[in-house]
Coordinates of C-alpha atoms and ligand atoms in Angstrom, one line a residue:
X1 CA 7.0 9.2 34.5
X2 CA 3.4 10.6 33.5
X3 CA 2.8 10.6 29.8
X4 CA -0.3 12.7 28.1
X5 CA -1.2 11.4 24.8
X6 CA -3.2 14.1 23.0
X7 CA -5.5 12.3 20.5
X8 CA -6.7 8.6 20.5
X9 CA -6.2 7.7 17.1
X10 CA -4.1 4.6 15.6
X11 CA -0.7 6.4 16.6
X12 CA -2.1 7.8 20.0
X13 CA -3.4 4.3 21.2
X14 CA -0.1 2.6 20.0
X15 CA 1.8 5.5 21.9
X16 CA 0.0 4.9 25.1
X17 CA 0.3 1.2 24.9
X18 CA 4.1 1.6 24.3
X19 CA 4.6 4.2 27.1
X20 CA 2.5 2.2 29.4
X21 CA 4.6 -0.9 28.8
X22 CA 7.8 1.0 29.8
X23 CA 6.0 1.7 33.0
X24 CA 5.0 5.1 32.5
X25 CA 1.4 6.4 33.9
X26 CA -0.5 7.2 30.7
X27 CA -3.4 9.2 30.2
X28 CA -5.1 9.5 26.6
X29 CA -7.1 12.9 25.9
X30 CA -9.7 12.5 23.1
X31 CA -12.0 15.0 22.0
X32 CA -14.6 12.3 20.4
X33 CA -16.8 10.3 22.7
X34 CA -15.1 7.2 21.6
X35 CA -11.3 6.2 20.7
X36 CA -10.0 5.4 17.1
X37 CA -13.0 6.6 15.1
X38 CA -11.0 6.7 11.7
X39 CA -9.7 3.2 12.4
X40 CA -13.2 1.9 11.9
X41 CA -13.3 3.5 8.4
X42 CA -10.1 2.2 7.2
X43 CA -10.0 -0.5 4.5
X44 CA -13.6 0.2 3.5
X45 CA -14.4 -1.2 7.2
X46 CA -12.1 -4.0 6.8
X47 CA -8.8 -2.2 8.0
X48 CA -5.8 -2.6 5.8
X49 CA -3.6 -2.7 8.9
X50 CA -0.3 -3.0 7.2
X51 CA 1.6 -4.1 4.0
X52 CA 4.1 -6.8 3.9
X53 CA 6.1 -4.7 1.4
X54 CA 6.2 -1.6 3.7
X55 CA 10.0 -0.5 4.3
X56 CA 11.9 2.4 4.7
X57 CA 11.5 3.5 1.1
X58 CA 7.8 3.6 1.3
X59 CA 7.3 7.1 2.5
X60 CA 6.6 10.6 1.0
X61 CA 7.3 14.1 2.7
X62 CA 10.0 16.9 2.6
X63 CA 12.4 14.4 3.9
X64 CA 11.1 11.0 3.1
X65 CA 14.4 9.4 4.6
X66 CA 12.9 10.5 8.0
X67 CA 10.4 7.6 8.3
X68 CA 13.2 4.9 7.7
X69 CA 14.7 4.6 11.3
X70 CA 11.2 4.6 12.6
X71 CA 9.9 1.9 10.5
X72 CA 13.1 -0.1 10.9
X73 CA 12.9 0.1 14.7
X74 CA 9.2 -1.3 14.5
X75 CA 8.8 -3.0 11.3
X76 CA 6.0 -4.8 9.6
X77 CA 6.7 -8.2 11.1
X78 CA 6.8 -6.5 14.8
X79 CA 3.4 -4.9 13.9
X80 CA 1.6 -8.3 12.8
X81 CA 3.3 -10.1 15.9
X82 CA 1.9 -7.5 18.0
X83 CA -1.7 -7.8 16.6
X84 CA -1.6 -11.7 16.5
X85 CA -0.8 -11.3 20.2
X86 CA -3.8 -9.3 20.7
X87 CA -5.9 -11.9 18.7
X88 CA -6.0 -10.5 15.3
X89 CA -5.2 -13.4 13.0
X90 CA -4.2 -11.7 9.8
X91 CA -4.4 -12.7 5.8
X92 CA -2.3 -11.1 3.2
X93 CA -4.2 -10.1 -0.2
X94 CA -3.1 -8.9 -3.4
X95 CA -0.4 -6.3 -3.6
X96 CA 0.9 -7.2 0.0
X97 CA -2.3 -5.7 1.7
X98 CA -2.8 -7.2 5.3
X99 CA -6.2 -7.5 6.9
X100 CA -7.6 -8.8 9.9
X101 CA -9.1 -12.6 9.4
X102 CA -12.4 -11.0 10.6
X103 CA -12.5 -8.5 7.8
X104 CA -13.7 -6.1 10.7
X105 CA -12.0 -2.9 11.4
X106 CA -14.0 -2.8 14.6
X107 CA -12.2 -6.0 15.7
X108 CA -8.7 -4.3 15.4
X109 CA -10.0 -1.3 17.5
X110 CA -11.8 -3.9 20.2
X111 CA -8.4 -5.6 20.8
X112 CA -6.5 -2.2 21.1
X113 CA -9.0 -0.9 23.6
X114 CA -9.0 -4.0 25.6
X115 CA -5.2 -3.7 25.8
X116 CA -5.4 -0.2 27.1
X117 CA -7.8 -1.3 29.7
X118 CA -5.7 -4.2 30.9
X119 CA -2.9 -1.7 31.2
X120 CA -5.0 0.8 33.1
X121 CA -4.3 3.5 30.6
X122 CA -6.8 6.4 31.6
X123 CA -8.9 7.9 28.8
X124 CA -10.6 11.3 29.1
X125 CA -13.3 11.5 26.3
X126 CA -15.0 14.4 24.6
X127 CA -12.1 16.6 25.8
X128 CA -10.7 18.9 23.2
X129 CA -7.1 20.1 23.8
X130 CA -7.0 23.7 23.1
X131 CA -3.5 24.6 24.3
X132 CA -0.2 22.8 25.4
X133 CA 2.2 24.8 27.3
X134 CA 5.4 23.8 29.5
X135 CA 5.2 25.8 32.8
X136 CA 8.2 27.2 34.7
X137 CA 8.6 24.0 36.6
X138 CA 9.0 22.1 33.3
X139 CA 5.7 20.3 33.5
X140 CA 3.3 20.4 30.6
X141 CA -0.1 21.9 31.1
X142 CA -2.8 20.8 28.7
X143 CA -5.7 23.1 28.7
X144 CA -9.1 21.5 27.4
X145 CA -11.7 23.6 25.7
X146 CA -14.0 23.4 28.8
X147 CA -11.3 25.2 30.9
X148 CA -9.9 22.2 32.7
X149 CA -6.2 21.7 32.8
X150 CA -4.2 18.5 33.1
X151 CA -0.4 18.2 34.0
X152 CA 2.1 15.6 32.8
X153 CA 5.8 15.3 32.4
X154 CA 5.8 14.2 28.7
X155 CA 3.4 14.8 26.0
X156 CA 2.9 12.8 22.8
X157 CA 1.1 14.8 20.3
X158 CA -1.1 12.6 18.1
X159 CA -3.9 14.4 16.9
X160 CA -3.6 13.4 13.1
X161 CA -3.9 15.8 10.1
X162 CA -6.8 17.3 8.4
X163 CA -8.2 14.3 6.4
X164 CA -11.8 13.3 6.9
X165 CA -12.3 15.8 9.7
X166 CA -15.6 14.1 10.6
X167 CA -13.4 11.4 12.3
X168 CA -11.8 14.1 14.6
X169 CA -8.7 15.1 12.9
X170 CA -9.3 18.8 11.7
X171 CA -5.9 20.3 11.7
X172 CA -5.9 21.1 15.8
X173 CA -2.4 19.0 15.7
X174 CA -0.8 21.4 13.6
X175 CA -2.1 24.6 15.3
X176 CA -0.8 23.0 18.7
X177 CA 2.8 22.1 17.4
X178 CA 2.8 25.6 15.7
X179 CA 2.1 27.5 19.1
X180 CA 4.8 25.3 20.6
X181 CA 7.4 26.6 18.0
X182 CA 7.4 24.2 15.5
X183 CA 7.2 24.8 11.7
X184 CA 4.3 23.3 9.6
X185 CA 5.1 22.3 5.8
X186 CA 2.2 23.1 3.3
X187 CA -0.5 20.6 3.7
X188 CA -2.6 19.3 1.2
X189 CA -5.2 16.5 0.8
X190 CA -3.8 13.1 -0.7
X191 CA -5.2 9.8 -1.6
X192 CA -8.2 11.7 -2.9
X193 CA -10.4 12.0 -6.0
X194 CA -9.5 14.5 -8.8
X195 CA -11.2 17.2 -10.3
X196 CA -11.0 17.4 -14.1
X197 CA -11.7 20.1 -16.6
X198 CA -14.7 19.1 -19.1
X199 CA -18.3 19.7 -19.2
X200 CA -19.5 16.2 -19.9
X201 CA -18.7 14.5 -16.5
X202 CA -22.2 14.6 -15.2
X203 CA -23.4 12.5 -18.2
X204 CA -20.7 9.8 -17.3
X205 CA -20.9 9.9 -13.7
X206 CA -20.9 6.5 -12.1
X207 CA -19.2 4.8 -15.3
X208 CA -16.6 2.4 -14.2
X209 CA -13.7 1.2 -16.3
X210 CA -10.6 -0.8 -15.7
X211 CA -7.5 1.1 -17.0
X212 CA -4.3 2.8 -16.4
X213 CA -4.2 6.5 -15.2
X214 CA -1.0 8.7 -15.1
X215 CA -0.2 12.0 -13.9
X216 CA 1.9 14.1 -16.3
X217 CA 3.8 17.1 -15.4
X218 CA 3.9 18.8 -18.9
X219 CA 4.4 15.7 -20.9
X220 CA 6.5 13.7 -18.3
X221 CA 4.7 10.9 -16.5
X222 CA 5.2 11.5 -12.8
X223 CA 2.9 8.7 -11.2
X224 CA 0.9 5.9 -12.9
X225 CA -1.2 3.2 -11.7
X226 CA -3.8 0.7 -13.1
X227 CA -7.1 -0.8 -11.8
X228 CA -10.8 0.1 -11.6
X229 CA -11.5 3.8 -12.3
X230 CA -14.7 5.8 -11.8
X231 CA -16.0 8.8 -13.4
X232 CA -17.8 11.0 -11.2
X233 CA -19.8 14.2 -11.6
X234 CA -16.6 16.5 -11.0
X235 CA -13.9 14.2 -12.4
X236 CA -12.4 10.9 -11.5
X237 CA -12.0 8.5 -8.6
X238 CA -11.1 4.9 -7.9
X239 CA -8.0 3.3 -6.4
X240 CA -5.4 4.1 -9.0
X241 CA -6.7 7.9 -9.0
X242 CA -6.2 8.0 -5.1
X243 CA -2.9 6.5 -5.5
X244 CA -1.5 9.0 -8.1
X245 CA -3.5 12.0 -6.3
X246 CA -0.4 12.9 -4.2
X247 CA 1.8 13.4 -7.3
X248 CA -1.2 15.8 -8.9
X249 CA -1.3 17.8 -5.4
X250 CA 2.3 18.2 -5.2
X251 CA 2.7 19.7 -8.8
X252 CA -0.3 22.1 -8.0
X253 CA 1.5 23.2 -4.8
X254 CA 4.4 24.0 -6.9
X255 CA 2.2 26.4 -9.1
X256 CA 2.0 24.2 -12.2
X257 CA -0.9 22.4 -14.0
X258 CA -0.8 18.7 -13.9
X259 CA -2.6 16.6 -16.4
X260 CA -4.4 13.4 -16.2
X261 CA -3.6 10.6 -18.9
X262 CA -6.1 7.7 -19.3
X263 CA -5.8 4.3 -21.1
X264 CA -9.0 3.0 -20.9
X265 CA -8.0 -0.2 -23.0
X266 CA -4.6 -1.1 -21.7
X267 CA -5.0 -4.8 -22.3
X268 CA -3.5 -4.7 -25.8
X269 CA -0.7 -2.6 -27.6
X270 CA -2.1 0.4 -29.2
X271 CA -1.2 -1.1 -32.7
X272 CA -3.4 -4.1 -32.2
X273 CA -6.4 -1.9 -30.7
X274 CA -6.0 0.1 -34.2
X275 CA -6.5 -3.1 -36.0
X276 CA -9.3 -4.2 -34.1
X277 CA -11.0 -0.8 -34.5
X278 CA -10.5 -1.4 -38.1
X279 CA -12.0 -4.8 -38.2
X280 CA -15.0 -3.6 -36.1
X281 CA -15.7 -0.6 -38.2
X282 CA -15.4 -2.9 -41.3
X283 CA -17.8 -5.6 -40.1
X284 CA -20.1 -2.8 -38.8
X285 CA -21.0 -1.5 -42.2
X286 CA -24.7 -0.1 -41.9
X287 CA -24.6 0.5 -38.3
X288 CA -24.0 4.1 -36.9
X289 CA -20.7 5.2 -35.7
X290 CA -22.3 5.1 -32.0
X291 CA -23.5 1.6 -32.4
X292 CA -20.1 0.4 -34.1
X293 CA -18.5 0.7 -30.4
X294 CA -21.2 -1.0 -28.4
X295 CA -19.3 -4.0 -26.7
X296 CA -16.0 -2.4 -27.0
X297 CA -16.4 0.2 -24.2
X298 CA -19.1 1.1 -21.6
X299 CA -22.1 2.5 -23.7
X300 CA -22.5 5.8 -21.7
X301 CA -19.0 6.7 -22.7
X302 CA -19.4 6.3 -26.4
X303 CA -21.0 9.7 -27.1
X304 CA -18.5 11.7 -25.1
X305 CA -15.8 9.6 -26.8
X306 CA -17.1 10.3 -30.1
X307 CA -17.5 13.9 -29.7
X308 CA -14.1 14.4 -28.1
X309 CA -12.7 12.7 -31.4
X310 CA -14.5 15.4 -33.2
X311 CA -17.3 13.0 -34.4
X312 CA -20.4 15.2 -33.9
X313 CA -23.0 13.1 -35.9
X314 CA -23.4 10.1 -33.8
X315 CA -25.8 8.5 -36.3
X316 CA -23.6 8.8 -39.3
X317 CA -23.0 5.5 -41.1
X318 CA -19.6 3.8 -39.6
X319 CA -18.3 3.7 -43.0
X320 CA -18.2 7.3 -43.3
X321 CA -15.7 7.8 -40.7
X322 CA -12.4 8.7 -41.9
X323 CA -9.0 7.2 -41.4
X324 CA -8.3 10.6 -39.3
X325 CA -11.4 10.1 -37.1
X326 CA -10.4 6.5 -36.5
X327 CA -7.2 7.6 -35.4
X328 CA -8.7 10.3 -33.0
X329 CA -10.8 7.8 -31.5
X330 CA -7.8 5.5 -31.1
X331 CA -6.1 8.4 -29.2
X332 CA -9.1 9.0 -27.0
X333 CA -9.3 5.3 -26.0
X334 CA -5.5 5.0 -25.2
X335 CA -4.4 8.5 -24.4
X336 CA -7.2 10.5 -23.2
X337 CA -6.0 13.6 -21.6
X338 CA -7.6 16.1 -18.9
X339 CA -6.4 19.3 -17.2
X340 CA -6.6 18.5 -13.4
X341 CA -8.1 21.5 -11.8
X342 CA -7.8 20.4 -8.3
X343 CA -8.4 17.5 -5.6
X344 CA -11.3 17.2 -3.9
X345 CA -11.1 18.5 -0.4
X346 CA -10.5 17.3 3.1
X347 CA -13.9 15.5 3.7
X348 CA -12.9 13.1 0.8
X349 CA -9.2 12.5 1.4
X350 CA -7.7 9.6 3.1
X351 CA -4.7 11.3 4.4
X352 CA -2.7 14.5 4.9
X353 CA 0.3 15.2 2.7
X354 CA 2.6 17.7 4.5
X355 CA 2.6 18.4 8.4
X356 CA 5.2 19.1 11.1
X357 CA 8.7 19.8 9.6
X358 CA 10.5 16.7 10.4
X359 CA 13.7 18.7 10.6
X360 CA 12.8 19.7 14.1
X361 CA 12.2 16.2 15.2
X362 CA 14.7 13.7 16.3
X363 CA 14.5 11.0 13.8
X364 CA 15.2 8.0 16.2
X365 CA 13.1 9.0 19.1
X366 CA 10.6 11.4 17.5
X367 CA 11.3 14.0 20.4
X368 CA 10.8 17.7 19.6
X369 CA 14.1 19.5 19.1
X370 CA 12.5 22.6 20.1
X371 CA 10.8 21.6 23.4
X372 CA 12.1 18.7 25.4
X373 CA 9.7 16.0 26.4
X374 CA 7.2 16.8 23.6
X375 CA 6.9 13.8 21.1
X376 CA 4.9 13.5 17.8
X377 CA 3.7 10.5 15.9
X378 CA 1.2 9.7 13.0
X379 CA -0.1 11.9 10.3
X380 CA 0.5 15.0 12.3
X381 CA 4.1 14.7 10.9
X382 CA 5.2 15.5 7.4
X383 CA 5.2 11.7 6.6
X384 CA 2.6 9.8 4.3
X385 CA 2.5 6.7 2.2
X386 CA 0.4 5.1 -0.6
X387 CA -2.8 3.6 -0.4
X388 CA -2.4 -0.2 0.9
X389 CA -1.6 -0.3 4.5
X390 CA 1.3 2.0 4.6
X391 CA -0.3 4.9 6.5
X392 CA -1.5 2.7 9.3
X393 CA 2.0 1.2 9.5
X394 CA 3.4 4.5 10.0
X395 CA 0.9 5.2 12.7
X396 CA 1.8 2.1 14.6
X397 CA 5.4 2.4 14.3
X398 CA 5.8 6.2 15.0
X399 CA 3.2 5.9 17.7
X400 CA 5.2 2.8 19.4
X401 CA 8.5 4.5 18.9
X402 CA 7.1 7.9 20.3
X403 CA 5.5 6.5 23.3
X404 CA 8.4 4.4 24.4
X405 CA 10.8 7.2 24.3
X406 CA 8.1 9.4 26.3
X407 CA 8.2 6.9 28.9
X408 CA 11.9 7.1 29.5
X409 CA 13.6 9.0 32.1
X410 CA 16.3 11.5 31.0
Ligands
FAD501 C1 -11.6 6.7 4.8 C2 -10.2 6.3 5.2 C3 -9.6 5.0 4.9 C4 -8.4 4.7 5.2 N1 -8.0 3.4 5.1 C5 -6.8 3.1 5.5 C6 -6.4 1.8 5.3 O1 -7.1 0.9 5.2 N2 -4.9 1.6 5.6 C7 -4.1 2.4 6.0 O2 -3.0 2.2 6.2 N3 -4.4 3.7 6.2 C8 -5.8 3.9 5.8 N4 -6.2 5.3 6.1 C9 -5.2 6.3 6.5 C10 -5.0 5.9 8.1 O3 -6.3 5.7 8.6 C11 -4.5 7.3 8.9 O4 -3.3 7.7 8.2 C12 -4.2 6.9 10.5 O5 -5.4 6.5 11.1 C13 -3.8 8.4 11.0 O6 -3.4 8.1 12.4 P1 -3.4 9.2 13.4 O7 -3.4 8.5 14.8 O8 -2.1 10.1 13.0 O9 -4.4 10.1 13.4 P2 -6.1 9.9 13.6 O10 -6.4 8.5 13.1 O11 -6.8 11.1 12.6 O12 -6.3 10.2 14.9 C14 -6.2 11.6 15.7 C15 -7.0 11.4 16.9 O13 -6.8 13.0 17.5 C16 -8.2 13.5 18.0 N5 -7.9 14.8 18.1 C17 -7.8 15.6 17.0 N6 -7.5 16.9 17.7 C18 -7.8 16.9 18.8 C19 -7.8 17.8 20.0 N7 -7.6 19.1 19.9 N8 -7.9 17.3 21.4 C20 -8.1 15.9 21.5 N9 -8.2 15.2 20.5 C21 -7.9 15.6 19.3 C22 -9.1 13.0 16.9 O14 -10.5 13.1 17.3 C23 -8.7 11.5 16.5 O15 -9.1 10.4 17.4 C24 -7.6 5.7 5.9 C25 -8.1 7.1 6.1 C26 -9.4 7.3 5.7 C27 -9.8 8.6 5.9

């Protein structure tokens, strides 16, 4: 069996290894001058390669259940064993995140490339696939942008989504699948910073807090997470924001306006914080309103917070603050709301939400139900996971299953 893998990222490399292990003659066609460029950027260069909690229920998409069979067939245990065998000793960090002991994403890529070389998998570099079609003999013809044509009995399309296009994934995978007759569901950037309404962001850009962020649809909390949150010149970023960004994108996709709610002091109940504020203000008699908050929150946030609470004279003596103004300050500290005006775009996104409609793909083999012999894996499919190793796990699992099945004779 000859198998052509279109796109040499995480899922494509796994598909090639799996197809080769089943005896196929495998060629990877990659538009970059090297394989796995995105892998190098993962986990801040450390590669959070999976998560011990990744399971059938960890994924999103129009049909999140689609991922279940694939993750069960090639689960986290098998993935870790596979990488251990290649030489990647692993460690488990907070929230079940798995990293290589080396803390180097490049070591993950090195062992994968070594495995490909050992298996004599051919790689064609700097080869952008411009068209895939099946000829009258039932063979696939893969046309490259330079005019060359490669033929194969099976194709695994692993060209990724649109996130971080500088790594090579610019949406070609969706176009190629669409030209082969597949429906592409709406795609939007996910695991991405959020743009917020407000004129003061430039003045607090770079301020980091530890707190809780939630996405509200109307008044209903739809997603939430806590951790380090970073204000930026356009809005907000940081791990909890990336985590809840998918829900914000989904609400916007449905034509509604999501709201971000921030609790900047989530280490105590609101009533206790109210008492603490009262005590601080009482002991600060003689200080300005502005100075009375130094030591409670980041200094650069104080002028913005007071203005948002309706306290315009920052130099007013703290004893002049009314009970109502204290209540407003308390509310801003624990329940600060912003209209989300958008997500930042593809260059800042870690993943693509949406993609090839999974109803047209076999959920056990990942073969197209429209074009026999065509398989899909990775981010090109309408499946995505949370931050923390879940997306690479999807790439490893789906790549392995697609590659394995592509190598089988009918
Ligand atoms: C900054 C960043 C950090 C991340 N960190 C993590 C993490 O720590 N853990 C985690 O689980 N996930 C992480 N992710 C997500 C994860 O990296 C991706 O979900 C995963 O790499 C997707 O793999 P893929 O093979 O589907 O696509 P990709 O890795 O995007 O690979 C697609 C490949 O196809 C090639 N290609 C595209 N079009 C063509 C064409 N026309 N012809 C030929 N080749 C083509 C591309 O050049 C590319 O090499 C991160 C993502 C980013 C952007």
